[in-house]
Short mmCIF file of C-alpha atoms and ligand atoms in Angstrom, two decimals:
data_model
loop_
_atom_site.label_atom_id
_atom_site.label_comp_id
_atom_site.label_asym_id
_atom_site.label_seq_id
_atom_site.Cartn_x
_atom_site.Cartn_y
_atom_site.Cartn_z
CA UNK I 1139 46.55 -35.36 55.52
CA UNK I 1140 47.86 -38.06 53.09
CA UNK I 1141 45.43 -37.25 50.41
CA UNK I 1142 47.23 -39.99 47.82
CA UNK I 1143 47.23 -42.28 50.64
CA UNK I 1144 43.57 -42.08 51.29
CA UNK I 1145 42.51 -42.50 47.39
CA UNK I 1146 44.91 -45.79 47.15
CA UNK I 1147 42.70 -47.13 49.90
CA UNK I 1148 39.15 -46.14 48.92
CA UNK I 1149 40.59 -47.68 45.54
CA UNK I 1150 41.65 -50.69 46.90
CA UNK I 1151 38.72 -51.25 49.30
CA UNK I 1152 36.34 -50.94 46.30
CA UNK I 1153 38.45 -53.38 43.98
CA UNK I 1154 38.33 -55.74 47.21
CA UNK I 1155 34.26 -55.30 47.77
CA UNK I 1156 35.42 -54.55 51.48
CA UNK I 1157 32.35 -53.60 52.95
CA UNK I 1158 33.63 -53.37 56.62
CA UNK I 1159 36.78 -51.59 56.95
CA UNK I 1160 38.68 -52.06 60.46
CA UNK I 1161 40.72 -48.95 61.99
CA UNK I 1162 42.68 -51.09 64.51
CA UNK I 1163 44.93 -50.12 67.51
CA UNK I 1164 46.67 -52.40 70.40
CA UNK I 1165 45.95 -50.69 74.10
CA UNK I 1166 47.87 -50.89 77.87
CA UNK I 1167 46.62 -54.16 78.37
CA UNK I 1168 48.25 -55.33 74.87
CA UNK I 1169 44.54 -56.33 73.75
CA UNK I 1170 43.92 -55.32 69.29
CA UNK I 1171 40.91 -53.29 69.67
CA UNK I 1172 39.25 -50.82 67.20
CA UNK I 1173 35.91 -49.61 65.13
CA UNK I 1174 35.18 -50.33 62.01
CA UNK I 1175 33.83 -48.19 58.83
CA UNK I 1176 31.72 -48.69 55.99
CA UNK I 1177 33.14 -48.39 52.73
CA UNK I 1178 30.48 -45.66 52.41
CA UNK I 1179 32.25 -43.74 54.85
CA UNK I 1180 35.68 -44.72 54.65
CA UNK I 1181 37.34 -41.84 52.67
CA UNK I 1182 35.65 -39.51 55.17
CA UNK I 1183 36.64 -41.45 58.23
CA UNK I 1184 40.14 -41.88 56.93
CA UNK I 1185 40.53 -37.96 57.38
CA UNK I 1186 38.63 -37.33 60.19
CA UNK I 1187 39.19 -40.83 61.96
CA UNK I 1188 36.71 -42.10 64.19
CA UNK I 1189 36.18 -41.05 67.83
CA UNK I 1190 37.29 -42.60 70.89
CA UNK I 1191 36.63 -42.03 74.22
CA UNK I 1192 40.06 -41.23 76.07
CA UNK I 1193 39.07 -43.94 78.95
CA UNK I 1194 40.00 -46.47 76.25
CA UNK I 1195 43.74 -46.68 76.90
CA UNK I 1196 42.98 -46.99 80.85
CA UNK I 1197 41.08 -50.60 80.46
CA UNK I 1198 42.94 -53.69 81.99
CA UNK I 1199 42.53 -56.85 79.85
CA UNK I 1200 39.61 -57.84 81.30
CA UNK I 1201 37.70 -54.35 80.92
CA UNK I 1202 37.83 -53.44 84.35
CA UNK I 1203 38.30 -49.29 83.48
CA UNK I 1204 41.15 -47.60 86.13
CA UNK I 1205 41.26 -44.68 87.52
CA UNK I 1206 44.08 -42.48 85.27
CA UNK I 1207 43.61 -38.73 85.62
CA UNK I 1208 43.32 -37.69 82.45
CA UNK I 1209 41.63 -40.74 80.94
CA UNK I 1210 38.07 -39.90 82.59
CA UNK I 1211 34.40 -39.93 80.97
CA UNK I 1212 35.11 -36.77 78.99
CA UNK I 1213 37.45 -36.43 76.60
CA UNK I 1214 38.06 -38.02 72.89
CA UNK I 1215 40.62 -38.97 70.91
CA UNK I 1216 40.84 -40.39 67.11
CA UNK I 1217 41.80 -43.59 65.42
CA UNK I 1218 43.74 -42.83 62.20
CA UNK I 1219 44.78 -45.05 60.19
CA UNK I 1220 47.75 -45.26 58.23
CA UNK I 1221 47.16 -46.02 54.57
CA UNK I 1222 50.29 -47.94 54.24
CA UNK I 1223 48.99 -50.99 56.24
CA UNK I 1224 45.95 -51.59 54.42
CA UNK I 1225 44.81 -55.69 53.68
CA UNK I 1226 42.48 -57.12 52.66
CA UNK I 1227 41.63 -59.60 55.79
CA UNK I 1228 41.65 -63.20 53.77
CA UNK I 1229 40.31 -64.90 57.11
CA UNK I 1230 37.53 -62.40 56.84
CA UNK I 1231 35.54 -62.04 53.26
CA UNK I 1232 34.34 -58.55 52.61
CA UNK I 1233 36.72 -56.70 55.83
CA UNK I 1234 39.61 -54.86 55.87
CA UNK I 1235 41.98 -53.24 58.23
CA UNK I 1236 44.49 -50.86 59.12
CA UNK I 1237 47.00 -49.76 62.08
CA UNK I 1238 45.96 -46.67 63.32
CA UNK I 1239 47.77 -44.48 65.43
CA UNK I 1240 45.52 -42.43 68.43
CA UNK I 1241 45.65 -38.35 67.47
CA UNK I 1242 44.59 -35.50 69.87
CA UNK I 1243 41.78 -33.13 68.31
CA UNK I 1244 44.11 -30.96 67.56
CA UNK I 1245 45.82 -33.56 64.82
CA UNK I 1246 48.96 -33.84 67.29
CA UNK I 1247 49.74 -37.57 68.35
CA UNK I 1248 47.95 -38.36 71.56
CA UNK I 1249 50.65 -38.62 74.49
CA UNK I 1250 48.90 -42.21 75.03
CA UNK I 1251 49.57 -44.18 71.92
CA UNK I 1252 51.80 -46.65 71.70
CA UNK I 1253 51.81 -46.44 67.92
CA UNK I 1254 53.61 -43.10 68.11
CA UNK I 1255 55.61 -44.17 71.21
CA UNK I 1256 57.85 -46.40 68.46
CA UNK I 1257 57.35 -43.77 66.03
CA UNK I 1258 59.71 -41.20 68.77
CA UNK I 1259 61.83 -44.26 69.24
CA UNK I 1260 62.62 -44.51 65.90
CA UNK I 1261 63.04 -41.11 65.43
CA UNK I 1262 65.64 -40.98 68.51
CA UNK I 1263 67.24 -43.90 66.96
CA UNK I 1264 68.19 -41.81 63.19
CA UNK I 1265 69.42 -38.98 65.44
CA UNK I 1266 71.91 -41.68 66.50
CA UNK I 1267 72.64 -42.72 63.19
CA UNK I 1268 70.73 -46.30 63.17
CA UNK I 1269 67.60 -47.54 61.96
CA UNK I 1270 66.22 -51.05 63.60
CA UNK I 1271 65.55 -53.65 61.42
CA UNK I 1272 63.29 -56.72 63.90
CA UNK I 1273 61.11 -59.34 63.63
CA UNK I 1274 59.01 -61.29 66.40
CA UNK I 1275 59.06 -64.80 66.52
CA UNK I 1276 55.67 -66.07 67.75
CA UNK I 1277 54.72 -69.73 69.02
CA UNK I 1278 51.25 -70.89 69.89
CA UNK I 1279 49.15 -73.39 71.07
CA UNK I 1280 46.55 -74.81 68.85
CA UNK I 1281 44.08 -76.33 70.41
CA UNK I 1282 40.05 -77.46 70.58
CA UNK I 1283 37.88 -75.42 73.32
CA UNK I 1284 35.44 -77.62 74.92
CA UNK I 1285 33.09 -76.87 78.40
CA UNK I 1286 33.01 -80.21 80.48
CA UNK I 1287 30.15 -81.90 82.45
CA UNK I 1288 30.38 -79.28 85.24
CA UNK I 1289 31.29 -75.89 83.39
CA UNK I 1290 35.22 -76.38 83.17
CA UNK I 1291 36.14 -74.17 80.09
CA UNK I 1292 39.47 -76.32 78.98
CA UNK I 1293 41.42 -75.90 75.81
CA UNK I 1294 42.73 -79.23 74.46
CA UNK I 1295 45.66 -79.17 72.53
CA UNK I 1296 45.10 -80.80 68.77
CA UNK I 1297 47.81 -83.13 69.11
CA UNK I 1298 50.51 -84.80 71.89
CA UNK I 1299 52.98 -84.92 69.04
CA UNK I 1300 56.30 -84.53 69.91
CA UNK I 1301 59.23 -81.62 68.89
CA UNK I 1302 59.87 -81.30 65.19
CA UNK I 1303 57.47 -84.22 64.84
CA UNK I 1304 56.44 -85.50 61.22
CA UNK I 1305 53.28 -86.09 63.14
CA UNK I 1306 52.84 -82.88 64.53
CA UNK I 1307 53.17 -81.51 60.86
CA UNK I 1308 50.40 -83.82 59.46
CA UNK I 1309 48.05 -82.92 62.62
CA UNK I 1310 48.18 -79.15 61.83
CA UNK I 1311 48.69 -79.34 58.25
CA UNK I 1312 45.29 -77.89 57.38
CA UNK I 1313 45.19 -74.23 59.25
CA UNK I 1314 49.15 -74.48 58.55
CA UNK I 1315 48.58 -74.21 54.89
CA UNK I 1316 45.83 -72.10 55.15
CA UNK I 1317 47.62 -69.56 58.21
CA UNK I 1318 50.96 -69.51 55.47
CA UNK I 1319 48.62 -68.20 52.66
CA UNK I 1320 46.77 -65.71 54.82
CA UNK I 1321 49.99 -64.29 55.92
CA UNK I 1322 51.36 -63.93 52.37
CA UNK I 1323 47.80 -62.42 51.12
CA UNK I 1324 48.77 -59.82 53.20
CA UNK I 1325 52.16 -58.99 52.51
CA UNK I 1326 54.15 -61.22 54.92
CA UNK I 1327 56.72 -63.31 53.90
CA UNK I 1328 57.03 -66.47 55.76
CA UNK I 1329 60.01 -68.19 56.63
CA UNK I 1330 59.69 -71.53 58.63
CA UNK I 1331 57.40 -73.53 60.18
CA UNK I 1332 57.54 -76.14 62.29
CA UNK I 1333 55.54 -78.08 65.13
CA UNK I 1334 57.28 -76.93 68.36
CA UNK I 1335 58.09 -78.50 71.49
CA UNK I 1336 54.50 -77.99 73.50
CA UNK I 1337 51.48 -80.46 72.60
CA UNK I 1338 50.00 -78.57 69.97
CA UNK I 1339 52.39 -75.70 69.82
CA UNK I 1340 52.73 -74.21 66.66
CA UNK I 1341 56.12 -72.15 65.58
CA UNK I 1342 55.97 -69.96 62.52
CA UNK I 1343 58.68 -67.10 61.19
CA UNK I 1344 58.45 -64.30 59.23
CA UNK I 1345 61.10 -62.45 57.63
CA UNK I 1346 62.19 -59.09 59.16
CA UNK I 1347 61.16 -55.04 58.52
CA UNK I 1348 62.06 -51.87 60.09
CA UNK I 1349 61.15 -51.38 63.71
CA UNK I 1350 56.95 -50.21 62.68
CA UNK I 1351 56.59 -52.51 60.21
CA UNK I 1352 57.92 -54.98 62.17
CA UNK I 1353 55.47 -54.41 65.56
CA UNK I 1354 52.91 -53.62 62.60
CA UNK I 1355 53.37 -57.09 61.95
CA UNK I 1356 52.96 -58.63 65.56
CA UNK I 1357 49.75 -57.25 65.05
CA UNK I 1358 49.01 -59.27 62.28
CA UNK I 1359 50.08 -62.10 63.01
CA UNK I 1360 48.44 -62.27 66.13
CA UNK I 1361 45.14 -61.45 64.02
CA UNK I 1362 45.84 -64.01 61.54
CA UNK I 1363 47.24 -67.12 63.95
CA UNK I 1364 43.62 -66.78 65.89
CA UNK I 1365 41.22 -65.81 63.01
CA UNK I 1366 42.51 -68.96 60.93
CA UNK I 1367 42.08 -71.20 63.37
CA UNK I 1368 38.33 -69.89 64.49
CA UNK I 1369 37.73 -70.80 60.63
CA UNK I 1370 39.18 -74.22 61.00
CA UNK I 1371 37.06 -74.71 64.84
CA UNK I 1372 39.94 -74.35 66.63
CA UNK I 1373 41.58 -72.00 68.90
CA UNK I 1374 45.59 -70.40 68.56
CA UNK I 1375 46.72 -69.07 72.05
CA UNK I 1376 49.62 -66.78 71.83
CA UNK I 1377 49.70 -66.22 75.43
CA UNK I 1378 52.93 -67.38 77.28
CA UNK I 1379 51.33 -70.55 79.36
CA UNK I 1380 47.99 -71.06 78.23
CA UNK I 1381 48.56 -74.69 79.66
CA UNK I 1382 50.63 -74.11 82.74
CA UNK I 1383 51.82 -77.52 82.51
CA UNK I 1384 52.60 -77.65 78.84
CA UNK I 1385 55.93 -75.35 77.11
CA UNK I 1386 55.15 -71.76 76.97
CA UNK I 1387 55.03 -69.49 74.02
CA UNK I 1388 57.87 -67.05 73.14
CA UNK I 1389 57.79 -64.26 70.96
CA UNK I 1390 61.10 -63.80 70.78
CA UNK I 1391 62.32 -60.55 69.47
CA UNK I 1392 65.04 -60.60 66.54
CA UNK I 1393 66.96 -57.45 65.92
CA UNK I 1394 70.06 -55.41 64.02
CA UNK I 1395 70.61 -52.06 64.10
CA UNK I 1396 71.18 -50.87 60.29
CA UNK I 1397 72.52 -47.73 59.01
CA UNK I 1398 70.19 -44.83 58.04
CA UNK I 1399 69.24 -45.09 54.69
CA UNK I 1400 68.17 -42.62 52.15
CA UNK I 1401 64.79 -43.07 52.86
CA UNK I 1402 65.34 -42.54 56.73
CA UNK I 1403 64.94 -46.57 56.83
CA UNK I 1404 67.49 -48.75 57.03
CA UNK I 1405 70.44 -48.42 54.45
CA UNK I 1406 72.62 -50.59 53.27
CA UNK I 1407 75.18 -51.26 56.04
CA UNK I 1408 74.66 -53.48 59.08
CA UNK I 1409 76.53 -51.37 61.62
CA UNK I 1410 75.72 -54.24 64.39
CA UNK I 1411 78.38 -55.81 62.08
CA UNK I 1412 82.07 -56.38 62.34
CA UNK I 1413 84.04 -59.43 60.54
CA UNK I 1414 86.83 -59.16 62.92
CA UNK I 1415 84.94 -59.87 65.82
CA UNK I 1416 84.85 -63.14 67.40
CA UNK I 1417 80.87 -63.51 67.11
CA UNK I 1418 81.00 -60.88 64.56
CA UNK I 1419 79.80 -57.49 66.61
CA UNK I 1420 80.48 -54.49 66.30
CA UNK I 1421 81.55 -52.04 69.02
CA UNK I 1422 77.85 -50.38 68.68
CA UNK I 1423 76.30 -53.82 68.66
CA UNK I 1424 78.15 -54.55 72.43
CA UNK I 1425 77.27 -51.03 73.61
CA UNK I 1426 73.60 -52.03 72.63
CA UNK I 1427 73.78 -55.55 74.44
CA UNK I 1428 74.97 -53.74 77.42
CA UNK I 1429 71.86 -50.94 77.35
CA UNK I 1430 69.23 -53.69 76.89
CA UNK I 1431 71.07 -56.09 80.13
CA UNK I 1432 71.48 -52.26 82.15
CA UNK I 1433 67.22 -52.20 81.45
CA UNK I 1434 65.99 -55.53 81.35
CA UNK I 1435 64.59 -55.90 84.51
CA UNK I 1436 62.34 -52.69 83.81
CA UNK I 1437 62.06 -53.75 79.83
CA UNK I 1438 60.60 -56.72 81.08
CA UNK I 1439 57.15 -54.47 82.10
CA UNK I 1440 56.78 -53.75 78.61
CA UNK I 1441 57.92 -57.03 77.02
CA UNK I 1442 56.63 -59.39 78.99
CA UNK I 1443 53.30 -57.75 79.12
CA UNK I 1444 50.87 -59.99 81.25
CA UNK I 1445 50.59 -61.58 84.79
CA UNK I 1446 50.91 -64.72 82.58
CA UNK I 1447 54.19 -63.84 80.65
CA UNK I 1448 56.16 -64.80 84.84
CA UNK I 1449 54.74 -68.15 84.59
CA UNK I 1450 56.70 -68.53 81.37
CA UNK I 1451 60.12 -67.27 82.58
CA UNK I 1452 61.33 -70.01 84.53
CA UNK I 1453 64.99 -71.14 84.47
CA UNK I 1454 65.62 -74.16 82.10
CA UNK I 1455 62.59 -73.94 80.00
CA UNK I 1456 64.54 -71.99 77.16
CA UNK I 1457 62.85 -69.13 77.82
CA UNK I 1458 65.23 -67.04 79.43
CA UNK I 1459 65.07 -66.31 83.67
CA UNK I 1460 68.69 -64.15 84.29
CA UNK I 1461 69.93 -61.42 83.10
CA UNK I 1462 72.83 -62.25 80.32
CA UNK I 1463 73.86 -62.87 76.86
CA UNK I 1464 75.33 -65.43 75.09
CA UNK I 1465 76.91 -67.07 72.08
CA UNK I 1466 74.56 -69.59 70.60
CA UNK I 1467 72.88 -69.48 74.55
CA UNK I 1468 68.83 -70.49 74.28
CA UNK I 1469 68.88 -69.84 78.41
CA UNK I 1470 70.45 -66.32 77.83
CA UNK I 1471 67.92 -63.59 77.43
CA UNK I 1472 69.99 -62.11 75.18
CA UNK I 1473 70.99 -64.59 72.44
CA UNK I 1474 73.75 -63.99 69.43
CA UNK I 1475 72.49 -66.39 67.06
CA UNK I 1476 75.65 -67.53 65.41
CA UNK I 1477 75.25 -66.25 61.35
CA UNK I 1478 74.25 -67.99 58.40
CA UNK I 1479 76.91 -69.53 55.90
CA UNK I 1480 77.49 -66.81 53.17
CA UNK I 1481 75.64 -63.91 54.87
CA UNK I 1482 77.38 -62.79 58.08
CA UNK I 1483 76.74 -59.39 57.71
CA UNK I 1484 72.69 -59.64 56.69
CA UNK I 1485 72.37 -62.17 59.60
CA UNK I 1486 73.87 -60.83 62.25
CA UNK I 1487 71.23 -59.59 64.91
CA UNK I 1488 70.36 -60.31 68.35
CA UNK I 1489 67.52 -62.20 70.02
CA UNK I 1490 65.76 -61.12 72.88
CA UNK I 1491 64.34 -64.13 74.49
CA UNK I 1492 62.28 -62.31 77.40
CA UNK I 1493 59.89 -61.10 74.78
CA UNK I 1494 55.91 -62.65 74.53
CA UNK I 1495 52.82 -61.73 72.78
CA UNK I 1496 51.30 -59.93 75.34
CA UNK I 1497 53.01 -56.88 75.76
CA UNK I 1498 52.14 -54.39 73.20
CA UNK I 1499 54.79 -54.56 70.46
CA UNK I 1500 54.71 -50.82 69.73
CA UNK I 1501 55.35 -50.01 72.78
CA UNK I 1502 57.68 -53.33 73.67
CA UNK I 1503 59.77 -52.21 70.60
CA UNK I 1504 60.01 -49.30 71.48
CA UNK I 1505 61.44 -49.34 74.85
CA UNK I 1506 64.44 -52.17 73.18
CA UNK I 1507 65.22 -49.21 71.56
CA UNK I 1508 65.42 -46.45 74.34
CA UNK I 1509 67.54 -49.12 76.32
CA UNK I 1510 69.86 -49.61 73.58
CA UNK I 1511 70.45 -46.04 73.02
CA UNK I 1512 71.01 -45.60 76.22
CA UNK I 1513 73.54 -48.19 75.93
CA UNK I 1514 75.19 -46.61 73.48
CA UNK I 1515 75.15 -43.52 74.56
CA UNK I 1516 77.15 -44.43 77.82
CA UNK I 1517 78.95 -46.60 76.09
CA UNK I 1518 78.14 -49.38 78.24
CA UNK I 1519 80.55 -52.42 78.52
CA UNK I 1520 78.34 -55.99 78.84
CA UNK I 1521 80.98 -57.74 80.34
CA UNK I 1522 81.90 -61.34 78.69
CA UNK I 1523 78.99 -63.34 77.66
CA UNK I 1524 77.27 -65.95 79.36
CA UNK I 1525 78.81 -69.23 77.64
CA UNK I 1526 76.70 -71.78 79.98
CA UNK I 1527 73.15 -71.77 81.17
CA UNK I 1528 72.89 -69.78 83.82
CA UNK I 1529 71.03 -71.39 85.79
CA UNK I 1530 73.85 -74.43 86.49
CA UNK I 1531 75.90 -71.51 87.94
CA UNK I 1532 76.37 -70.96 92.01
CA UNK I 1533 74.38 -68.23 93.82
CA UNK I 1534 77.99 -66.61 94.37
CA UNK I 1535 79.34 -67.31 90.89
CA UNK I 1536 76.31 -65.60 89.28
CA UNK I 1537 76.95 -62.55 91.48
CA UNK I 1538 80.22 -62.29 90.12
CA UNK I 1539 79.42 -62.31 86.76
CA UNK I 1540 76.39 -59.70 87.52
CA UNK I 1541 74.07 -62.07 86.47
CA UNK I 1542 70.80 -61.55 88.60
CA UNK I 1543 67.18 -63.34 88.04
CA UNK I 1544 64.90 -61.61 85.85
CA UNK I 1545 61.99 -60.30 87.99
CA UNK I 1546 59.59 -63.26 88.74
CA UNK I 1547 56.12 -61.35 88.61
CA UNK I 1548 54.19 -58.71 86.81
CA UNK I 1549 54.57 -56.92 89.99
CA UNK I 1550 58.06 -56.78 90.54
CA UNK I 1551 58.71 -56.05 86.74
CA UNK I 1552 56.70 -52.69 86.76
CA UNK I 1553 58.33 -52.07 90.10
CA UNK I 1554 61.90 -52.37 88.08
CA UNK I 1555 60.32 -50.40 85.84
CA UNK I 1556 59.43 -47.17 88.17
CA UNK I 1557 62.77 -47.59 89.33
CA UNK I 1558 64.01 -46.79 85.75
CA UNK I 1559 64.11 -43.14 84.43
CA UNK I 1560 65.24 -43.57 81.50
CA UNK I 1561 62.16 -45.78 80.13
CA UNK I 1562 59.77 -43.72 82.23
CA UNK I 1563 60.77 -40.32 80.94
CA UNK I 1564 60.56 -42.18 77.55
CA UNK I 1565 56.59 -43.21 78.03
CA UNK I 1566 56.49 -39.81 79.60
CA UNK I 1567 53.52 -39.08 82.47
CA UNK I 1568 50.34 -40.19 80.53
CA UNK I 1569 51.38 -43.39 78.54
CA UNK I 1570 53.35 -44.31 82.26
CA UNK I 1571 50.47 -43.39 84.57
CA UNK I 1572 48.22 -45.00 82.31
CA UNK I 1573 50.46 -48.07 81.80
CA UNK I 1574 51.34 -48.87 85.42
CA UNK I 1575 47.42 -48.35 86.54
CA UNK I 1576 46.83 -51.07 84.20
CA UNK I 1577 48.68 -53.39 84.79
CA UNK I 1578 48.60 -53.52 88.18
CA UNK I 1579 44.94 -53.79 88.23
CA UNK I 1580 45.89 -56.87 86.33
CA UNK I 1581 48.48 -58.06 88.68
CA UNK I 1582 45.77 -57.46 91.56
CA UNK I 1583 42.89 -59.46 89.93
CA UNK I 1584 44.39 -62.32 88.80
CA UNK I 1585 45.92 -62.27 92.15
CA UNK I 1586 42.46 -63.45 93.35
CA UNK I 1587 41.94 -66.48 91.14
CA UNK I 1588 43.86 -69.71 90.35
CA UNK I 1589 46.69 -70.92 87.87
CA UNK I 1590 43.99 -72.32 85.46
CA UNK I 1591 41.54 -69.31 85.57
CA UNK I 1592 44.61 -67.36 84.82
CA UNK I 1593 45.38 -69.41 82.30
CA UNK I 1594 42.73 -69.62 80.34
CA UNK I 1595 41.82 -65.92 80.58
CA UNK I 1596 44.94 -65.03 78.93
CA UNK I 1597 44.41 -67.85 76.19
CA UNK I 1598 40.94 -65.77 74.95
CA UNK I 1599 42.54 -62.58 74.55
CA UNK I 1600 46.02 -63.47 73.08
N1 LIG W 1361 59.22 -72.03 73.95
C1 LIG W 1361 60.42 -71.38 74.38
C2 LIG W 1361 60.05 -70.04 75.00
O1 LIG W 1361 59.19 -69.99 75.79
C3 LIG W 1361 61.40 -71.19 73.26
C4 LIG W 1361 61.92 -72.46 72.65
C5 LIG W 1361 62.88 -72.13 71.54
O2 LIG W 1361 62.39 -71.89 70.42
O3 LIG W 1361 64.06 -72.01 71.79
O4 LIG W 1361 60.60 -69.01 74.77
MG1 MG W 1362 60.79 -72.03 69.38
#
């Protein structure tokens, strides 16, 4: 028990006047869920945690409980937080949260939680002599809810501005301001901002962490992007196509394998780095490429999270639809974004495109990183990169570059992904029983309904 831990955060909680103190965790469905404490309670809670019925991590994103053996009416599990994530929630006067990770009565890490999923990840990672630095890129659509005449639920984007606009920056300016400050209350650091191409749609960066830090974040974010706006009357949708018709949201995944520093965090040396290179990668860097193309069809399941994330991943809507990387290439779902003037080393990283705020970052994190390994381990070769979009290539002249459509459902992205034993002996039988049951449930009830219903399900949740 992290004794020290636990006194910062009564401490901190009582200097705050936190009253309600939130023990958070993200489930299967990719959904931020949790219980909260009073500060009454908290130092006791943050020991024992607070009970949670093991069923919890078998609900679908629209609470429709499956069947998982091991995930029945009996059984618990607790939510501990970590101490180190702590805020003070600035969209929400007199609350607080933390990330908790799901723990097994007997204090071991519950074979279900994605928390501790990246935790192994990371852990496999130092044992190869790297530590993952990454940051998600989110965009959203901001937007007004309104019910029409006849009981349409619509969300209507604040503005038709157009990409980069001057407009679109005036329209938002108000929960932009605000969303920046809330983000730096708790520790963020933002880097740009700008309207994006979508009416409405939002982009906003923050600067990189290590690999939990960095999904920590998602979290976050996510929390902040939705709870500002519900301040300012509006809604943020993270969710890939909460307009079908309109640009979807990325959340684009931004990554460099460092070495292991002192700490067990990254050190000082980028070893994704080499000067000599001609987009300045190292040997380890294309092994890594080659681990995440090898797995991207099964990564996909875990990245792109939701039924909704396929409607996003069409060719030639920068998104990302085949299975390649590129220089500089926005239609390549891997992307080496050529590096800033007077900091090659710092900068260089790779972007995955296929990468949304559904899927569960913990978990989506963590599987980058088994498929890089892996990767490494073989010392896989990615071929030469993909200098065009792909998509302007022939049937036959994609085939001979091994360039093959990412899957084009849920359901054929978890079938890649019971293909793949590497990422399924990763997740190991619960979290991949569990997983699966999920999110085909999903798959099979949206299956049911219409493009808008779809839609605009997704756009309450993320
Ligand atoms: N909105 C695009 C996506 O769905 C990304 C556009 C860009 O920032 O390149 O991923
Ligand atoms: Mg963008």
């Amino acid at each position: 028990m992290d004794v020290e831990g636990i006194r910062r955060v009564v401490a901190r909680a009582g200097d705050a006047s936190a009253d309600l103190i939130r023990f958070l965790y993200v489930d299967h469905g990719g959904v931020v869920r949790g219980k909260s404490t009073s500060r009454a309670s908290l130092e006791q809670r943050m020991a024992t945690g607070i009970g949670l019925t093991v069923a919890m991590q078998a609900m679908n994103m629209l609470d429709e409980l499956q069947s998982v053996e091991g995930m029945g009416p009996v059984g618990e599990v607790r939510i501990v937080p970590d101490p180190d994530t702590y805020v003070d929630l600035p969209y929400a006067p007199g609350a607080a949260a933390m990330l908790s990770d799901l723990v097994r009565l007997d204090g071991e890490p519950w074979e279900a939680c994605p928390r501790s999923f990246l935790k192994e990840a990371v852990a496999s990672a130092a044992a190869e002599g790297i530590a993952l630095c990454a940051a998600f890129e989110p965009e959203f659509l901001l937007a007004r809810r309104e019910t029409d005449a006849d009981g349409e639920r619509r969300l209507i984007p604040i503005d038709e501005s157009l990409c980069f606009s001057s407009t679109g920056f005036a329209m938002a300016h108000d929960f932009a301001v605000d969303f920046v400050r809330a983000l730096e209350a708790q520790g963020m650091v933002v880097e740009l901002y700008h309207p994006e191409l979508g009416h409405g749609q939002q982009e906003l960066s923050i600067h990189h962490g290590p690999a939990l830090t960095a999904a920590d974040r998602q979290v976050w974010y996510r929390e902040t992007a939705r709870s500002v706006a519900w301040r300012h009357g509006l809604w943020a949708s993270l969710a890939p196509k909460p307009l079908a018709e309109q640009a979807g949201n990325g959340a684009h995944c931004h990554f460099s394998a460092w070495e292991v520093g002192p700490d067990g965090g990254p050190g000082e040396r980028n070893r994704f780095f080499d000067a000599g290179d001609r987009y300045g990668l190292s040997e380890l860097a294309y092994h890594f490429i080659g681990g995440i193309l090898a797995h991207l069809p099964a990564l996909v399941a875990l990245t792109c999270g939701s039924v909704n994330s396929y409607r996003r991943l069409q060719p030639q809507h920068w998104s990302s639809a085949f299975v390649c990387y590129g220089d500089d290439n926005r239609e390549a779902a891997l992307r080496i974004p050529s590096p800033m003037w007077g900091h090659a080393e710092a900068s260089a990283n790779l972007e995955l495109k296929p990468c949304d705020s559904t899927g569960n970052p913990y978990l989506a994190l963590g599987g980058l990183i088994h498929a890089g390994l892996d990767g490494m381990r073989r010392r896989l070769d990615p071929g030469d990169p993909v200098n065009v979009d792909p998509a302007t290539l022939s049937e036959r002249e994609r085939r001979r570059r091994g360039v093959a459509r990412l899957p084009n459902s849920l359901d054929a992205a978890l079938d890649e992904l019971e293909r793949d034993d590497v990422l399924m002996e990763a997740l190991g039988p619960l979290r991949r029983s569990a997983y699966l049951a999920v999110k085909r449930s999903e798959a099979v009830s949206f299956g049911a309904h219409d493009a808008a219903y779809e839609c605009f399900e997704h756009a309450l949740r993320f």
